[in-house]
Amino acid sequence: MSTYIAPVRDMQFVMNELAGLEAVTQLPGHEESSPDLVEAIMDEAGKFASEVIDPINSVGDRQGCTWKDGVVTSADGYKDAYKLFVETGWNAMPCATEFGGQGLPTLVSSAVQEMWKSASISFALCPMLTTGAIEAIANHGSDELKNTYLPKMVEGVWTGTMNLTEPQAGSDLSAVRSKAVPQGDGTYRITGTKIFITWGEHDMAENIIHLVLARLPDAPPGVKGISLFLAPKYLVNADGSLGDRNDLICASIEHKMGIHGSATAVMSFGENEGAVGYLVGEVHKGLGYMFTMMNHARLNVGLEGVGVSERAYQHALSYARDRIQGAPIGDKSGVAKAIIHHPDVRRMLMDMKSRTEAMRALAYWVAAQLDHAHNNPDATKAKEAQAMVDLLTPVVKGWSTESSVEITSTGIQVHGGMGFIEETGACQYMRDSRITPIYEGTTAIQANDLVGRKLAKDKDGNGIGGAAARMLIERIRMTVDMLSANSSLSDIAQELSAALFAYETATEWLLAHFDSEPQQALAGAVPYLMLTGIATGGWMMAKAALVAQAHLDSGSTDDFYKAKLATAHYFAAHQLPKVAAYAAEVTEGSASVMSLPESLF
Amino acid sequence: MSTYIAPVRDMQFVMNELAGLEAVTQLPGHEESSPDLVEAIMDEAGKFASEVIDPINSVGDRQGCTWKDGVVTSADGYKDAYKLFVETGWNAMPCATEFGGQGLPTLVSSAVQEMWKSASISFALCPMLTTGAIEAIANHGSDELKNTYLPKMVEGVWTGTMNLTEPQAGSDLSAVRSKAVPQGDGTYRITGTKIFITWGEHDMAENIIHLVLARLPDAPPGVKGISLFLAPKYLVNADGSLGDRNDLICASIEHKMGIHGSATAVMSFGENEGAVGYLVGEVHKGLGYMFTMMNHARLNVGLEGVGVSERAYQHALSYARDRIQGAPIGDKSGVAKAIIHHPDVRRMLMDMKSRTEAMRALAYWVAAQLDHAHNNPDATKAKEAQAMVDLLTPVVKGWSTESSVEITSTGIQVHGGMGFIEETGACQYMRDSRITPIYEGTTAIQANDLVGRKLAKDKDGNGIGGAAARMLIERIRMTVDMLSANSSLSDIAQELSAALFAYETATEWLLAHFDSEPQQALAGAVPYLMLTGIATGGWMMAKAALVAQAHLDSGSTDDFYKAKLATAHYFAAHQLPKVAAYAAEVTEGSASVMSLPESLF
């Protein structure tokens, strides 16, 4: 087994030279995040990921979690690792300072999150869910809820969950049936069954704070009748100590393809007198609150795609350097060499490396836009940044996760027959990655959001859609112009320009068809999401190439920049041509998606 | 769980209307395979696959095989199913009549094999390995070996294995170290360790006949010093009864990502006095014998890709028809419907269906070429058919298996969150499929074979490479011309024409670069294999569209032809544009594959 080494240099390159860390640290509220501090955090986080989390990842995969009579026991080492995680302050790191967090920019916390996810998606899900719950309570909860729950949750001794899905309500949350009945004392009694509740029950925290979507007895049907409640595993006494066990229980846990280290719980609320719940925010607005959190959670799942791809790459690279097999073609010595010298293994590694770099760059860039959207005092800049966040969050989520399944699969392939043997470790990354295009909204849900809300309904002052997309297109065009001025980057200029043309064409086609033929437009939504990911990932790699080339032209002999140029050229030649193929699916292929009647399948 | 239903109609369409079953049944040796008989066989095989094999597939996945003290016990139901398989004559079906087989054309047996593989790759591997061993013994063994072993192996009461791989000799078999020492009595004593031996040990057959690659003491190093031996688990007495246990044992079995129902054995030969082995054919020619079998085995693994894709499609389709979730966009009723009515689910199902059909068509077409190559009395036709077999076997193997990983992954995605739950059954198909691009030669091995031996070294009378590829290109061009004459197929004509151009361009680039820059040529080998698969699969779908359109133009109202047209149009719009993107990787991207020094990864 290889050991995870955080790619700190590439992370810092992206933060500093593509995502504008310096500007982010100068935003109001982030002044304490100096570049020196960020560097120290990255180094420490990298160590924690390598030394504490990475070693338990395969243990969790093998052992899974065990359920007995409602009690879930995590795999060996998880409890201790989580305890250390909390004690060393990592849980609080991304949280606002108000309740004990460090208030780091999203840009920085995203890089740190990537490390946790590389080391173990299963483990990282626990703090990720807690952070999401904290955000919902902080933004929408009463002061009493905030004061009672947030300090412990920020610290991490209590963890959080999101209870959305029910058996009949998956992608369509309007079908939620769980009930919440007011008790007249400000509390509610909740009944219902929730499924797919990540870390819904476990033995790593003193208390588990469930956020639950449910309906009041008089609630209107559909999305406008869903409210958000907080229901703790143990009720909390006025002095903050833990009281009675609430009437909610983990009925079972799922047997999954991957992320075995994390319990995926079926939660049963109110089998007896009803689970005590507290309303978060106003009645009937629960779904909206969930969606405000969702963008951040989706960025985070996109980072899972980045993280697991990086981990699979490192694992495959380690094997490719060690495994001796055959003399490479054209090698006149005839002596067997490490397989990294064979052209197709090299191609696979370049594929994994360059795509992971592109995904990382786009995710961090969007994270930086989120910081600007929240904190930039210039209203226009904040608004433009928010437009980029809205447009590209579904892309980071959908494209990075779909790609991660392919990249982790390539990781298996690099290992040959050994790749299929579980003990080799490559399978786990693929099995773990396979959930990422599904949860927090499937790729289709992301793509529908992108094409519907973020494109067609994103109208400018004249009622014409695609406002943010056009802004993005102009920015990419500026990069093409800069590339064209540099003869050693002309191949990238050419490929990016062709990709941009295809992106524009597909965008205009969707804008022209969404209102009149929404089914046909959405039939091309996933291909459009994928092409947007490749085009914007290619844009990031092109920007990286400009930076690297400038350093080398100024006399730098840093190998990092040479490597970055190599992966940028590779991405341009191997990934950007796919944009046109996806665009053809959108513009030429939509009709054929719906042409076969359901009965003839 | 869905139940597998053999897609007999599509299989017969491909056999009759694309692969020329009638002409194949008229070849010498196949006269008894009348179309009526073939139809009866297909129906019976479909029933056997659905009723006997499909039900044990998930049992094998859950239980796996168990190993204790060298003894391997298969999962519940496997032994009984195999017994019935043998008793009803299915094992003998593809074998030559000489030793008790039915001598069916490869075209027909390929369709039947696809059914076994759809129902359970794990189960189907056992007869597949036996068939391969039979072929090697029949083609290269002495009359004594043939008479002693083949009748029982053809019947299936004894099974066969191929013992090639050793820990240090995976893709590079020249590194084989196992030893065979002549005993002076015509027998040899074999010592060595073989890994990844499929069904190397089990409880379903009375005897297991191992074919083993090993070196004589005086053998030259490398590929020219490897001989092939037959080493039975139980020695066979002169009267055909079973004698002593041979000195070979299953040392352990692997813990794999998929195909849990089949034991993947570590075989230890000669831990005591040496395993008794019998030379097959001449000394030092073992690797050549293995390679003559390999083409057939590779076609068979390609059929695994087809079969598991079909199974995953049927499973996803069943769920998509049942699962109610949300009202599709544009549906004014607002009533929740089965997810098959949602555009992206429809796109995923069309993707799975059309690609599986294309893969099936190409595999069967190549199988028919194999029949012509072996049995066509017209030497020119036989030679041309063999050229197609040689060129396209690595494509059927590599493209169908790589595609099957994507298609089975899409099958999971159709299920949403339920797809990730093992009990849903969709995961197994993806986990099972993941081995197919690895064993019997990885995709890179297939691609190197395609670009090296089957393209660059396939010289015509003037010493110019690419002879078979040019023949193929001319045939595809004829289809483009026929499509162009039919206005309702002009979209397919256009896409196939563009794909053909890209295929030609990539082919010429490789021919121009292979001798001078072999590393760069092979850096594009896998993209070239994939584009060849899509282009030729698209060619098959285009031919299918011509047939279907002709039937409909002649007044047929058969829904099957309407559906075939729909999948052909879909394939043209969604898959064929990828050919140009892959071609760009070959012609523009090879340099960037090798540009990053190994130390900078």
mmCIF file of N, CA, C and O in Angstrom, chain B residues 234-264:
data_model
loop_
_atom_site.group_PDB
_atom_site.id
_atom_site.type_symbol
_atom_site.label_atom_id
_atom_site.label_comp_id
_atom_site.label_asym_id
_atom_site.label_seq_id
_atom_site.Cartn_x
_atom_site.Cartn_y
_atom_site.Cartn_z
ATOM 1 N N TYR B 234 -6.093 -35.157 -11.106
ATOM 2 C CA TYR B 234 -5.948 -36.597 -10.848
ATOM 3 C C TYR B 234 -5.343 -37.242 -12.080
ATOM 4 O O TYR B 234 -5.821 -36.999 -13.208
ATOM 5 N N LEU B 235 -4.315 -38.051 -11.874
ATOM 6 C CA LEU B 235 -3.741 -38.781 -13.001
ATOM 7 C C LEU B 235 -4.797 -39.740 -13.540
ATOM 8 O O LEU B 235 -5.684 -40.193 -12.797
ATOM 9 N N VAL B 236 -4.693 -40.018 -14.841
ATOM 10 C CA VAL B 236 -5.704 -40.850 -15.491
ATOM 11 C C VAL B 236 -5.091 -42.211 -15.821
ATOM 12 O O VAL B 236 -4.031 -42.275 -16.459
ATOM 13 N N ASN B 237 -5.745 -43.264 -15.345
ATOM 14 C CA ASN B 237 -5.250 -44.620 -15.615
ATOM 15 C C ASN B 237 -5.477 -44.993 -17.078
ATOM 16 O O ASN B 237 -6.225 -44.318 -17.795
ATOM 17 N N ALA B 238 -4.825 -46.093 -17.477
ATOM 18 C CA ALA B 238 -4.914 -46.523 -18.872
ATOM 19 C C ALA B 238 -6.360 -46.790 -19.292
ATOM 20 O O ALA B 238 -6.746 -46.569 -20.438
ATOM 21 N N ASP B 239 -7.171 -47.227 -18.344
ATOM 22 C CA ASP B 239 -8.566 -47.536 -18.692
ATOM 23 C C ASP B 239 -9.468 -46.297 -18.610
ATOM 24 O O ASP B 239 -10.692 -46.402 -18.737
ATOM 25 N N GLY B 240 -8.842 -45.137 -18.360
ATOM 26 C CA GLY B 240 -9.635 -43.906 -18.318
ATOM 27 C C GLY B 240 -10.153 -43.570 -16.938
ATOM 28 O O GLY B 240 -10.696 -42.478 -16.722
ATOM 29 N N SER B 241 -9.965 -44.487 -15.969
ATOM 30 C CA SER B 241 -10.412 -44.173 -14.607
ATOM 31 C C SER B 241 -9.415 -43.227 -13.944
ATOM 32 O O SER B 241 -8.277 -43.079 -14.396
ATOM 33 N N LEU B 242 -9.852 -42.616 -12.851
ATOM 34 C CA LEU B 242 -8.986 -41.667 -12.170
ATOM 35 C C LEU B 242 -8.033 -42.381 -11.229
ATOM 36 O O LEU B 242 -8.433 -43.301 -10.503
ATOM 37 N N GLY B 243 -6.760 -41.952 -11.273
ATOM 38 C CA GLY B 243 -5.756 -42.557 -10.425
ATOM 39 C C GLY B 243 -5.341 -41.631 -9.297
ATOM 40 O O GLY B 243 -6.175 -40.952 -8.688
ATOM 41 N N ASP B 244 -4.013 -41.581 -9.050
ATOM 42 C CA ASP B 244 -3.508 -40.795 -7.926
ATOM 43 C C ASP B 244 -3.728 -39.296 -8.122
ATOM 44 O O ASP B 244 -3.799 -38.802 -9.232
ATOM 45 N N ARG B 245 -3.738 -38.628 -6.968
ATOM 46 C CA ARG B 245 -3.737 -37.165 -6.976
ATOM 47 C C ARG B 245 -2.374 -36.705 -7.457
ATOM 48 O O ARG B 245 -1.337 -37.179 -6.980
ATOM 49 N N ASN B 246 -2.346 -35.786 -8.417
ATOM 50 C CA ASN B 246 -1.092 -35.244 -8.928
ATOM 51 C C ASN B 246 -0.524 -34.261 -7.904
ATOM 52 O O ASN B 246 -1.255 -33.745 -7.052
ATOM 53 N N ASP B 247 0.765 -33.995 -8.005
ATOM 54 C CA ASP B 247 1.428 -33.109 -7.040
ATOM 55 C C ASP B 247 1.224 -31.640 -7.437
ATOM 56 O O ASP B 247 2.151 -30.929 -7.836
ATOM 57 N N LEU B 248 -0.015 -31.225 -7.361
ATOM 58 C CA LEU B 248 -0.336 -29.813 -7.609
ATOM 59 C C LEU B 248 -1.487 -29.475 -6.687
ATOM 60 O O LEU B 248 -2.357 -30.300 -6.415
ATOM 61 N N ILE B 249 -1.467 -28.257 -6.181
ATOM 62 C CA ILE B 249 -2.476 -27.903 -5.185
ATOM 63 C C ILE B 249 -2.836 -26.424 -5.290
ATOM 64 O O ILE B 249 -2.023 -25.605 -5.723
ATOM 65 N N CYS B 250 -4.051 -26.158 -4.924
ATOM 66 C CA CYS B 250 -4.484 -24.764 -4.867
ATOM 67 C C CYS B 250 -4.025 -24.189 -3.531
ATOM 68 O O CYS B 250 -4.531 -24.578 -2.474
ATOM 69 N N ALA B 251 -3.077 -23.248 -3.593
ATOM 70 C CA ALA B 251 -2.473 -22.726 -2.364
ATOM 71 C C ALA B 251 -3.370 -21.688 -1.693
ATOM 72 O O ALA B 251 -3.323 -21.511 -0.479
ATOM 73 N N SER B 252 -4.164 -20.996 -2.483
ATOM 74 C CA SER B 252 -5.105 -20.008 -1.925
ATOM 75 C C SER B 252 -5.976 -19.505 -3.070
ATOM 76 O O SER B 252 -5.719 -19.798 -4.238
ATOM 77 N N ILE B 253 -7.010 -18.771 -2.708
ATOM 78 C CA ILE B 253 -7.797 -18.095 -3.745
ATOM 79 C C ILE B 253 -7.845 -16.604 -3.428
ATOM 80 O O ILE B 253 -7.645 -16.206 -2.279
ATOM 81 N N GLU B 254 -8.085 -15.812 -4.460
ATOM 82 C CA GLU B 254 -7.981 -14.358 -4.313
ATOM 83 C C GLU B 254 -9.289 -13.752 -3.807
ATOM 84 O O GLU B 254 -10.375 -14.273 -4.061
ATOM 85 N N HIS B 255 -9.130 -12.613 -3.160
ATOM 86 C CA HIS B 255 -10.236 -11.789 -2.683
ATOM 87 C C HIS B 255 -10.362 -10.643 -3.687
ATOM 88 O O HIS B 255 -9.545 -9.734 -3.719
ATOM 89 N N LYS B 256 -11.371 -10.740 -4.546
ATOM 90 C CA LYS B 256 -11.433 -9.860 -5.715
ATOM 91 C C LYS B 256 -12.565 -8.832 -5.620
ATOM 92 O O LYS B 256 -13.489 -8.963 -4.825
ATOM 93 N N MET B 257 -12.510 -7.849 -6.498
ATOM 94 C CA MET B 257 -13.560 -6.826 -6.580
ATOM 95 C C MET B 257 -14.864 -7.415 -7.100
ATOM 96 O O MET B 257 -15.948 -6.972 -6.721
ATOM 97 N N GLY B 258 -14.769 -8.383 -7.984
ATOM 98 C CA GLY B 258 -15.964 -8.970 -8.578
ATOM 99 C C GLY B 258 -15.729 -10.407 -8.971
ATOM 100 O O GLY B 258 -14.760 -11.032 -8.510
ATOM 101 N N ILE B 259 -16.596 -10.925 -9.821
ATOM 102 C CA ILE B 259 -16.637 -12.348 -10.202
ATOM 103 C C ILE B 259 -16.301 -13.245 -9.001
ATOM 104 O O ILE B 259 -15.500 -14.168 -9.108
ATOM 105 N N HIS B 260 -16.976 -12.945 -7.883
ATOM 106 C CA HIS B 260 -16.730 -13.720 -6.663
ATOM 107 C C HIS B 260 -17.142 -15.179 -6.799
ATOM 108 O O HIS B 260 -16.631 -16.040 -6.094
ATOM 109 N N GLY B 261 -18.080 -15.454 -7.700
ATOM 110 C CA GLY B 261 -18.573 -16.816 -7.845
ATOM 111 C C GLY B 261 -17.546 -17.759 -8.435
ATOM 112 O O GLY B 261 -17.689 -18.979 -8.326
ATOM 113 N N SER B 262 -16.523 -17.200 -9.075
ATOM 114 C CA SER B 262 -15.480 -18.049 -9.663
ATOM 115 C C SER B 262 -14.220 -17.955 -8.809
ATOM 116 O O SER B 262 -13.808 -16.869 -8.419
ATOM 117 N N ALA B 263 -13.623 -19.108 -8.544
ATOM 118 C CA ALA B 263 -12.386 -19.117 -7.759
ATOM 119 C C ALA B 263 -11.220 -18.697 -8.643
ATOM 120 O O ALA B 263 -11.050 -19.222 -9.746
ATOM 121 N N THR B 264 -10.437 -17.755 -8.173
ATOM 122 C CA THR B 264 -9.212 -17.353 -8.859
ATOM 123 C C THR B 264 -8.062 -17.886 -8.027
ATOM 124 O O THR B 264 -7.777 -17.385 -6.942
#
